[in-house]
CSV table of C-alpha atoms and ligand atoms in Angstrom, one decimal:
chain,number,residue,atom,x,y,z
Q,1131,MET,CA,53.6,16.2,41.5
Q,1132,LYS,CA,49.8,14.3,40.7
Q,1133,VAL,CA,46.2,15.3,41.8
Q,1134,THR,CA,45.4,12.3,44.7
Q,1135,CYS,CA,41.4,11.8,46.5
Q,1136,MET,CA,43.2,14.0,49.5
Q,1137,GLU,CA,42.2,16.8,47.8
Q,1138,ILE,CA,38.6,16.0,47.0
Q,1139,GLY,CA,37.7,18.3,50.2
Q,1140,SER,CA,39.9,20.8,48.4
Q,1141,MET,CA,37.7,21.6,45.6
Q,1142,PRO,CA,35.5,23.9,45.5
Q,1143,ASP,CA,33.8,23.3,42.2
Q,1144,LEU,CA,32.5,19.7,42.7
Q,1145,GLN,CA,29.9,19.5,40.4
Q,1146,TYR,CA,32.4,20.2,37.3
Q,1147,LEU,CA,34.6,18.2,38.5
Q,1148,ILE,CA,34.6,13.9,37.5
Q,1149,LEU,CA,36.5,11.0,38.8
Q,1150,VAL,CA,38.8,8.9,36.8
Q,1151,LYS,CA,40.7,6.1,37.3
Q,1152,THR,CA,43.8,5.5,35.4
Q,1153,ASN,CA,44.8,2.2,34.6
Q,1154,ILE,CA,48.7,3.8,36.2
Q,1155,GLU,CA,48.8,5.5,39.6
Q,1156,THR,CA,46.0,7.1,41.3
Q,1157,TRP,CA,43.3,9.0,40.5
Q,1158,ILE,CA,43.0,11.8,39.0
Q,1159,PHE,CA,40.0,14.7,38.0
Q,1160,LYS,CA,39.4,16.3,34.7
Q,1161,MET,CA,37.1,18.9,34.0
Q,1162,LYS,CA,34.7,17.9,31.8
Q,1163,MET,CA,34.2,19.2,28.6
Q,1164,PRO,CA,30.8,18.8,26.5
Q,1165,TYR,CA,31.0,16.0,23.7
Q,1166,LEU,CA,31.8,17.1,20.0
Q,1167,SER,CA,32.0,14.8,17.5
Q,1168,LYS,CA,34.4,14.5,15.3
Q,1169,GLU,CA,33.1,17.2,12.5
Q,1170,GLU,CA,31.6,19.6,15.3
Q,1171,LEU,CA,35.4,19.6,17.5
Q,1172,LYS,CA,37.3,20.6,13.1
Q,1173,ALA,CA,34.3,23.1,12.4
Q,1174,LYS,CA,35.1,24.9,15.6
Q,1175,ILE,CA,38.5,24.5,15.4
Q,1176,ASP,CA,38.6,25.6,10.9
Q,1177,SER,CA,36.7,29.1,12.5
Q,1178,LEU,CA,39.4,30.8,13.5
Q,1179,PRO,CA,41.8,32.1,11.0
Q,1180,ARG,CA,44.6,30.3,9.0
Q,1181,ILE,CA,47.5,29.3,6.5
Q,1182,ASN,CA,49.1,26.4,6.3
Q,1183,ILE,CA,52.6,25.9,7.3
Q,1184,ALA,CA,53.3,23.2,8.6
Q,1185,LEU,CA,53.5,19.3,6.8
Q,1186,LEU,CA,50.5,17.4,8.3
Q,1187,PRO,CA,49.7,14.6,8.6
Q,1188,THR,CA,53.1,14.1,10.1
Q,1189,PRO,CA,53.4,9.7,10.3
Q,1190,LEU,CA,52.5,8.7,13.7
Q,1191,GLN,CA,54.8,5.2,14.0
Q,1192,GLU,CA,55.8,2.3,15.5
Q,1193,ALA,CA,58.9,2.2,17.0
Q,1194,HIS,CA,59.5,-2.0,17.3
Q,1195,ARG,CA,63.2,-2.3,18.6
Q,1196,LEU,CA,62.3,-0.2,21.7
Q,1197,SER,CA,58.4,-1.4,22.6
Q,1198,GLU,CA,60.8,-4.4,22.2
Q,1199,LYS,CA,63.3,-3.1,25.1
Q,1200,LEU,CA,60.7,-1.7,27.5
Q,1201,GLY,CA,58.6,-3.6,27.0
Q,1202,VAL,CA,55.7,-2.1,26.5
Q,1203,ARG,CA,54.5,-0.9,22.2
Q,1204,ILE,CA,55.7,2.3,21.9
Q,1205,LEU,CA,54.1,4.6,19.1
Q,1206,ILE,CA,55.9,7.9,18.9
Q,1207,LYS,CA,54.0,10.3,16.9
Q,1208,ARG,CA,57.1,12.3,14.7
Q,1209,GLU,CA,56.1,16.5,14.9
Q,1210,ASP,CA,59.4,16.7,14.7
Q,1211,LEU,CA,59.1,16.4,11.5
Q,1212,THR,CA,56.6,19.4,10.7
Q,1213,GLY,CA,58.8,21.2,7.4
Q,1214,LEU,CA,60.0,25.1,9.0
Q,1215,ALA,CA,63.6,25.6,9.4
Q,1216,MET,CA,64.7,22.2,11.6
Q,1217,GLY,CA,60.8,21.3,12.7
Q,1218,GLY,CA,58.8,20.5,16.2
Q,1219,ASN,CA,55.1,21.0,17.1
Q,1220,LYS,CA,56.0,25.2,17.4
Q,1221,VAL,CA,56.5,24.9,13.5
Q,1222,ARG,CA,52.1,23.4,13.6
Q,1223,HIS,CA,51.1,26.6,16.0
Q,1224,MET,CA,52.6,28.8,13.1
Q,1225,ASP,CA,50.0,28.0,11.2
Q,1226,PHE,CA,46.7,30.4,13.7
Q,1227,CYS,CA,49.2,32.4,15.3
Q,1228,MET,CA,50.8,34.2,11.6
Q,1229,ALA,CA,47.6,34.0,10.1
Q,1230,ASP,CA,46.3,36.9,13.2
Q,1231,ALA,CA,49.4,38.4,12.9
Q,1232,LEU,CA,48.6,40.1,9.3
Q,1233,GLN,CA,45.2,39.9,9.3
Q,1234,LYS,CA,45.9,42.5,12.6
Q,1235,GLY,CA,48.6,44.3,9.9
Q,1236,ALA,CA,51.9,44.1,11.0
Q,1237,ASP,CA,54.9,44.1,9.1
Q,1238,VAL,CA,57.5,43.0,12.4
Q,1239,SER,CA,56.9,40.0,14.0
Q,1240,LEU,CA,59.3,41.4,18.1
Q,1241,ASN,CA,59.2,38.0,19.6
Q,1242,ILE,CA,61.9,38.0,23.9
Q,1243,ASN,CA,62.9,34.6,24.3
Q,1244,PRO,CA,67.0,33.3,24.7
Q,1245,TRP,CA,69.3,31.4,23.4
Q,1246,MET,CA,67.9,27.3,23.5
Q,1247,SER,CA,64.9,28.4,22.5
Q,1248,ASN,CA,62.9,26.4,19.2
Q,1249,ASN,CA,60.2,28.8,19.7
Q,1250,ALA,CA,62.3,32.1,18.7
Q,1251,ARG,CA,63.6,30.0,15.2
Q,1252,ILE,CA,59.7,28.9,14.6
Q,1253,ILE,CA,58.3,32.3,14.8
Q,1254,GLY,CA,61.5,33.7,12.7
Q,1255,ALA,CA,61.4,31.2,10.3
Q,1256,ALA,CA,58.0,31.4,9.4
Q,1257,SER,CA,57.3,35.2,9.7
Q,1258,LYS,CA,60.6,35.6,6.8
Q,1259,MET,CA,58.4,33.1,5.5
Q,1260,VAL,CA,54.7,35.1,5.9
Q,1261,GLY,CA,57.7,38.8,5.0
Q,1262,LEU,CA,56.9,40.1,7.9
Q,1263,ASP,CA,61.4,41.3,9.9
Q,1264,TYR,CA,61.8,39.8,13.5
Q,1265,ILE,CA,63.5,40.2,16.5
Q,1266,ASN,CA,64.3,38.7,19.5
Q,1267,ILE,CA,65.6,39.7,22.2
Q,1268,ALA,CA,67.0,36.9,24.2
Q,1269,PRO,CA,68.2,37.2,28.1
Q,1270,ALA,CA,70.3,36.0,29.1
Q,1271,SER,CA,72.5,34.9,26.1
Q,1272,LYS,CA,74.5,37.1,25.3
Q,1273,PHE,CA,77.6,34.9,25.7
Q,1274,ARG,CA,75.9,31.6,24.1
Q,1275,PRO,CA,78.1,31.4,20.9
Q,1276,ILE,CA,76.2,31.4,17.6
Q,1277,GLN,CA,75.0,27.8,17.5
Q,1278,GLY,CA,71.3,25.6,17.7
Q,1279,ASN,CA,69.0,27.7,17.6
Q,1280,LEU,CA,70.9,31.2,18.2
Q,1281,LEU,CA,72.9,30.1,14.6
Q,1282,ILE,CA,70.0,29.4,12.8
Q,1283,GLN,CA,68.4,33.2,13.6
Q,1284,ASP,CA,71.5,34.7,12.7
Q,1285,ILE,CA,71.5,32.2,9.1
Q,1286,ILE,CA,67.6,33.9,8.2
Q,1287,GLY,CA,68.5,36.7,9.4
Q,1288,THR,CA,66.9,37.7,12.8
Q,1289,ASP,CA,67.3,41.1,13.8
Q,1290,LEU,CA,69.4,39.7,17.3
Q,1291,HIS,CA,69.2,41.7,20.6
Q,1292,LEU,CA,71.7,38.9,22.5
Q,1293,LEU,CA,71.8,40.4,26.0
Q,1294,ASP,CA,73.5,40.1,29.3
Q,1295,THR,CA,70.8,40.2,31.2
Q,1296,ALA,CA,67.9,38.1,33.1
Q,1297,ASN,CA,66.4,40.4,35.4
Q,1298,HIS,CA,62.9,40.3,34.4
Q,1299,ASP,CA,62.2,44.1,34.9
Q,1300,GLU,CA,65.6,45.4,32.6
Q,1301,VAL,CA,64.8,43.3,29.2
Q,1302,ASN,CA,60.9,44.5,30.3
Q,1303,GLU,CA,62.5,48.6,29.6
Q,1304,TYR,CA,64.7,47.3,26.5
Q,1305,VAL,CA,61.5,45.1,25.0
Q,1306,ASP,CA,59.7,48.7,25.5
Q,1307,LYS,CA,62.0,51.4,24.4
Q,1308,LEU,CA,62.2,49.2,21.1
Q,1309,GLU,CA,58.8,48.4,20.1
Q,1310,THR,CA,58.2,52.3,21.0
Q,1311,LYS,CA,60.8,52.8,18.4
Q,1312,LEU,CA,59.6,50.7,15.9
Q,1313,ILE,CA,55.5,53.0,16.2
Q,1314,GLU,CA,56.9,55.9,16.2
Q,1315,GLN,CA,58.7,54.5,12.1
Q,1316,GLY,CA,55.7,53.2,11.6
Q,1317,LYS,CA,55.7,50.1,12.2
Q,1318,THR,CA,53.2,48.1,12.9
Q,1319,VAL,CA,54.8,44.8,15.8
Q,1320,TYR,CA,53.1,41.9,16.8
Q,1321,ASN,CA,54.8,41.2,19.8
Q,1322,HIS,CA,54.5,37.7,21.0
Q,1323,VAL,CA,55.0,38.4,24.7
Q,1324,LYS,CA,50.7,39.9,24.4
Q,1325,GLU,CA,49.0,38.6,21.7
Q,1326,HIS,CA,47.1,35.8,23.4
Q,1327,MET,CA,47.4,33.4,20.1
Q,1328,SER,CA,50.6,33.3,20.1
Q,1329,ARG,CA,50.7,30.7,23.1
Q,1330,SER,CA,47.1,30.0,22.2
Q,1331,SER,CA,47.2,28.6,19.3
Q,1332,ALA,CA,49.6,25.1,21.2
Q,1333,THR,CA,46.4,24.9,22.7
Q,1334,ILE,CA,44.5,25.0,19.7
Q,1335,SER,CA,46.1,23.3,17.3
Q,1336,TYR,CA,46.9,19.8,19.0
Q,1337,MET,CA,43.5,20.0,19.7
Q,1338,GLU,CA,43.6,20.4,16.6
Q,1339,ALA,CA,46.8,17.5,16.3
Q,1340,THR,CA,43.9,14.8,17.7
Q,1341,LEU,CA,42.3,14.5,15.3
Q,1342,GLU,CA,44.7,13.5,13.3
Q,1343,ILE,CA,46.4,10.6,14.9
Q,1344,GLU,CA,43.1,9.7,16.1
Q,1345,GLU,CA,42.4,9.1,12.3
Q,1346,GLN,CA,46.1,8.0,12.3
Q,1347,LEU,CA,45.1,5.1,14.9
Q,1348,ALA,CA,42.8,3.7,12.7
Q,1349,ASN,CA,45.5,1.6,11.2
Q,1350,PHE,CA,47.6,1.2,14.4
Q,1351,ASN,CA,44.7,-2.1,15.9
Q,1352,VAL,CA,45.2,0.3,20.2
Q,1353,ALA,CA,43.0,-2.0,21.5
Q,1354,GLU,CA,42.4,-0.3,25.4
Q,1355,ASN,CA,43.9,2.8,26.8
Q,1356,LEU,CA,46.4,4.8,25.5
Q,1357,GLU,CA,49.1,6.7,27.6
Q,1358,VAL,CA,50.0,9.8,25.9
Q,1359,PHE,CA,53.7,11.7,26.9
Q,1360,VAL,CA,53.6,15.3,25.8
Q,1361,ALA,CA,56.7,17.8,27.4
Q,1362,SER,CA,54.3,19.6,29.9
Q,1363,GLY,CA,52.4,22.7,28.0
Q,1364,GLY,CA,50.5,24.2,25.7
Q,1365,ALA,CA,50.6,20.8,23.2
Q,1366,GLN,CA,49.6,18.7,26.2
Q,1367,GLY,CA,46.6,21.3,27.5
Q,1368,GLY,CA,45.4,21.1,23.5
Q,1369,LEU,CA,45.7,16.3,23.4
Q,1370,MET,CA,43.7,16.8,26.9
Q,1371,LEU,CA,41.4,19.0,25.5
Q,1372,ALA,CA,39.7,17.9,22.8
Q,1373,SER,CA,41.2,13.7,23.8
Q,1374,GLN,CA,38.2,14.6,27.1
Q,1375,SER,CA,35.8,16.7,24.3
Q,1376,LEU,CA,36.0,13.1,21.8
Q,1377,ASN,CA,34.8,11.1,24.8
Q,1378,LEU,CA,39.1,9.3,24.3
Q,1379,PRO,CA,40.6,6.8,25.9
Q,1380,TRP,CA,43.2,8.7,26.3
Q,1381,ASN,CA,45.5,9.6,29.8
Q,1382,VAL,CA,47.6,12.4,28.9
Q,1383,HIS,CA,50.6,12.5,30.9
Q,1384,GLY,CA,52.5,15.6,30.1
Q,1385,VAL,CA,56.4,16.0,32.2
Q,1386,ILE,CA,57.3,19.0,33.2
Q,1387,VAL,CA,61.2,19.8,32.4
Q,1388,GLY,CA,61.6,23.2,33.6
Q,1389,LYS,CA,60.0,25.8,37.1
Q,1390,PRO,CA,56.9,23.4,38.7
Q,1391,GLU,CA,55.0,27.1,38.8
Q,1392,GLU,CA,55.4,27.7,35.0
Q,1393,SER,CA,54.7,25.1,33.8
Q,1394,TYR,CA,51.6,24.9,35.6
Q,1395,ALA,CA,50.5,28.5,35.2
Q,1396,ASP,CA,51.9,27.9,30.7
Q,1397,VAL,CA,49.5,25.0,30.8
Q,1398,VAL,CA,46.1,26.6,32.0
Q,1399,THR,CA,46.7,30.5,31.1
Q,1400,TRP,CA,47.0,29.0,27.2
Q,1401,SER,CA,44.4,26.2,27.4
Q,1402,ASN,CA,42.2,28.9,28.4
Q,1403,ASN,CA,42.9,31.5,26.6
Q,1404,ALA,CA,42.9,28.5,23.9
Q,1405,LEU,CA,39.1,27.5,24.7
Q,1406,ASN,CA,37.9,31.7,24.8
Q,1407,HIS,CA,38.8,32.0,21.1
Q,1408,LEU,CA,37.5,28.6,19.9
Q,1409,GLY,CA,33.9,30.2,22.3
Q,1410,PHE,CA,33.8,27.4,24.9
Q,1411,THR,CA,32.7,28.6,28.2
Q,1412,GLU,CA,34.5,26.3,30.2
Q,1413,ARG,CA,37.7,26.8,32.0
Q,1414,LEU,CA,40.4,24.4,33.1
Q,1415,ASP,CA,41.9,24.3,36.4
Q,1416,TRP,CA,44.8,23.1,38.1
Q,1417,SER,CA,44.2,20.7,39.3
Q,1418,ASP,CA,42.8,18.8,36.1
Q,1419,VAL,CA,47.0,18.6,35.0
Q,1420,GLU,CA,48.7,15.3,35.3
Q,1421,GLN,CA,52.0,16.7,35.2
Q,1422,LEU,CA,55.5,14.6,36.6
Q,1423,ASP,CA,57.7,17.2,37.6
Q,1424,LYS,CA,60.2,13.7,38.9
Q,1425,TYR,CA,62.6,14.3,35.7
Q,1426,ILE,CA,63.5,18.5,35.4
Q,1427,GLY,CA,66.7,16.9,36.3
Q,1428,PRO,CA,68.8,19.5,37.2
Q,1429,GLY,CA,67.5,22.6,36.3
Q,1430,TYR,CA,65.5,23.5,32.9
Q,1431,ALA,CA,68.2,23.2,29.6
Q,1432,ILE,CA,70.6,21.0,32.0
Q,1433,PRO,CA,70.6,17.4,31.0
Q,1434,GLY,CA,70.2,15.2,34.1
Q,1435,ASP,CA,72.0,11.9,33.6
Q,1436,ASP,CA,68.5,9.8,32.8
Q,1437,CYS,CA,67.7,12.7,29.7
Q,1438,ILE,CA,71.3,12.2,28.2
Q,1439,GLU,CA,70.6,8.0,28.7
Q,1440,ALA,CA,67.3,8.4,26.2
Q,1441,ILE,CA,68.8,10.1,24.5
Q,1442,ARG,CA,70.9,8.1,23.2
Q,1443,MET,CA,68.7,4.4,23.6
Q,1444,VAL,CA,66.2,5.8,21.7
Q,1445,ALA,CA,69.0,7.3,18.5
Q,1446,GLU,CA,70.7,3.4,19.4
Q,1447,LEU,CA,67.8,1.5,18.6
Q,1448,GLU,CA,65.1,4.3,16.2
Q,1449,GLY,CA,68.1,6.1,15.0
Q,1450,ILE,CA,65.1,8.6,15.8
Q,1451,LEU,CA,67.3,11.8,17.0
Q,1452,LEU,CA,65.6,13.5,20.2
Q,1453,ASP,CA,66.7,16.7,22.3
Q,1454,PRO,CA,68.5,17.6,25.5
Q,1455,VAL,CA,66.0,20.1,26.7
Q,1456,TYR,CA,62.6,18.6,26.2
Q,1457,THR,CA,62.0,15.1,24.1
Q,1458,GLY,CA,64.7,13.5,26.4
Q,1459,LYS,CA,63.0,15.2,29.6
Q,1460,VAL,CA,59.9,13.9,28.5
Q,1461,MET,CA,61.4,10.1,26.9
Q,1462,ALA,CA,62.9,9.3,30.1
Q,1463,ALA,CA,59.3,9.6,31.8
Q,1464,VAL,CA,58.7,6.6,29.3
Q,1465,ILE,CA,61.6,4.3,30.2
Q,1466,ASP,CA,61.2,4.9,34.1
Q,1467,TYR,CA,57.4,4.2,34.3
Q,1468,ALA,CA,58.6,1.4,31.9
Q,1469,ARG,CA,61.2,-0.7,34.3
Q,1470,THR,CA,59.3,0.5,38.0
Q,1471,GLY,CA,55.8,-1.8,36.0
Q,1472,LYS,CA,53.7,1.5,36.1
Q,1473,PHE,CA,53.1,-0.3,31.9
Q,1474,LYS,CA,50.3,-3.0,32.1
Q,1475,GLN,CA,51.4,-4.9,29.1
Q,1476,GLU,CA,48.4,-4.7,26.8
Q,1477,ASP,CA,48.6,-0.7,27.6
Q,1478,THR,CA,50.1,1.7,24.2
Q,1479,VAL,CA,51.5,4.9,24.9
Q,1480,LEU,CA,51.9,7.3,22.1
Q,1481,PHE,CA,55.4,9.3,22.4
Q,1482,ILE,CA,54.8,13.3,21.4
Q,1483,HIS,CA,59.1,14.0,19.4
Q,1484,THR,CA,57.7,17.7,19.7
Q,1485,GLY,CA,61.3,18.2,17.6
Q,1486,GLY,CA,64.2,20.8,19.8
Q,1487,LEU,CA,66.9,19.5,17.0
Q,1488,PRO,CA,69.1,22.1,17.3
Q,1489,GLU,CA,69.8,22.2,20.4
Q,1490,LEU,CA,71.8,18.3,20.4
Q,1491,PHE,CA,74.4,20.7,19.2
Q,1492,ASP,CA,74.5,23.2,22.4
Q,1493,PHE,CA,75.1,20.1,24.4
Q,1494,ALA,CA,77.6,18.3,21.9
Q,1495,ASP,CA,79.8,18.3,25.8
Q,1496,GLU,CA,77.7,16.5,27.0
Q,1497,LEU,CA,76.5,13.8,24.8
Q,1498,LYS,CA,79.0,12.8,23.4
Q,1499,ARG,CA,80.2,8.9,24.2
Q,1500,ARG,CA,83.5,10.1,23.8
Q,1501,ASP,CA,86.0,11.6,25.5
Z,1195,LIG,C1,61.2,21.0,22.0
Z,1195,LIG,C2,59.6,21.1,22.5
Z,1195,LIG,N1,59.2,20.6,23.3
Z,1195,LIG,C3,57.7,21.1,23.2
Z,1195,LIG,C4,58.1,22.7,24.1
Z,1195,LIG,C5,56.9,22.1,24.9
Z,1195,LIG,O1,56.5,22.9,24.0
Z,1195,LIG,P1,54.1,24.1,24.0
Z,1195,LIG,O2,54.0,24.6,25.4
Z,1195,LIG,O3,54.0,24.7,23.1
Z,1195,LIG,O4,53.7,22.4,24.0
Z,1195,LIG,C6,58.5,23.3,23.1
Z,1195,LIG,C7,58.1,24.1,24.1
Z,1195,LIG,O5,59.7,25.2,23.9
Z,1195,LIG,C8,59.9,23.3,22.5
Z,1195,LIG,O6,60.6,24.1,22.4
């Protein structure tokens, strides 16, 4: 699923679009963000309330043996090392999200996220860290083993509601009743599903991560374009918007790991909310977003053979662990691009390792090499 030249005629607002040629495959469109200096972008981000939860900067490292194997230079941004409760991209979000919750006087953090959710783990750990109670309602999770992200939520003292149903209306009714009860008890509830900053913080914090990466790249002698691979979502939006604004030669490829229609909506909605929070008037359209839908495998949270191969390859060559829900699928895309000759020899790939490591343990049967 890529935007091609065929779609020029159907674009409504051509004056807001510029046409760029990626050095990889085909034409894509990009919305025109205003050019900002690094200082100006930083000042915009610094205007938002924040606290410091993530351990930053995370390392940027050369993956020598993987690069040699795939025939293209690969750098890995270690967002798995952000610190809190086994780390990951979500920890960065908490710097902004928890500042928002505290500013709103919250004393309970309420969330809806199923068993495999890293978001649930990190929101839980961050909530506890700043002194809030944490409740997670987990749809379709009643019969799941207490392992991976569920185990960590349990250890940190989450009030976990493991529901049998995944039905949207039933889950919402359950949450509404619970929230009403809490409010009647005099609690101020920060409901992560309703609060913009809970998801927009993904885009905002990856606009900031763009500044961090750009500074680190100065030590890596990257001559040509940077081909950035990341799981499609808020981080993709942040990397796209900030790299455009700073006029960096980056192509940001979002790899879809679940339902494509949800992925598009996520990137566009969260990015536009983030732009609004930061005072930009520009808005992202779905056609501005490049998302690769070939690496989903059998479905969300179901790793295919290419994902399992990617996890084993990176572990064996670099001693770095990827996860079976997100980063394994993103690395499967990098491997496929390398094998099918889509990279030029002088390209540098930047793989954003967004974490997700607790879910390795929920997929032991799929991942172990021995019977
Ligand atoms: C490990 C991992 N990577 C990437 C993502 C995508 O996150 P976002 O939409 O915030 O970019 C998630 C979301 O749950 C995740 O857990």
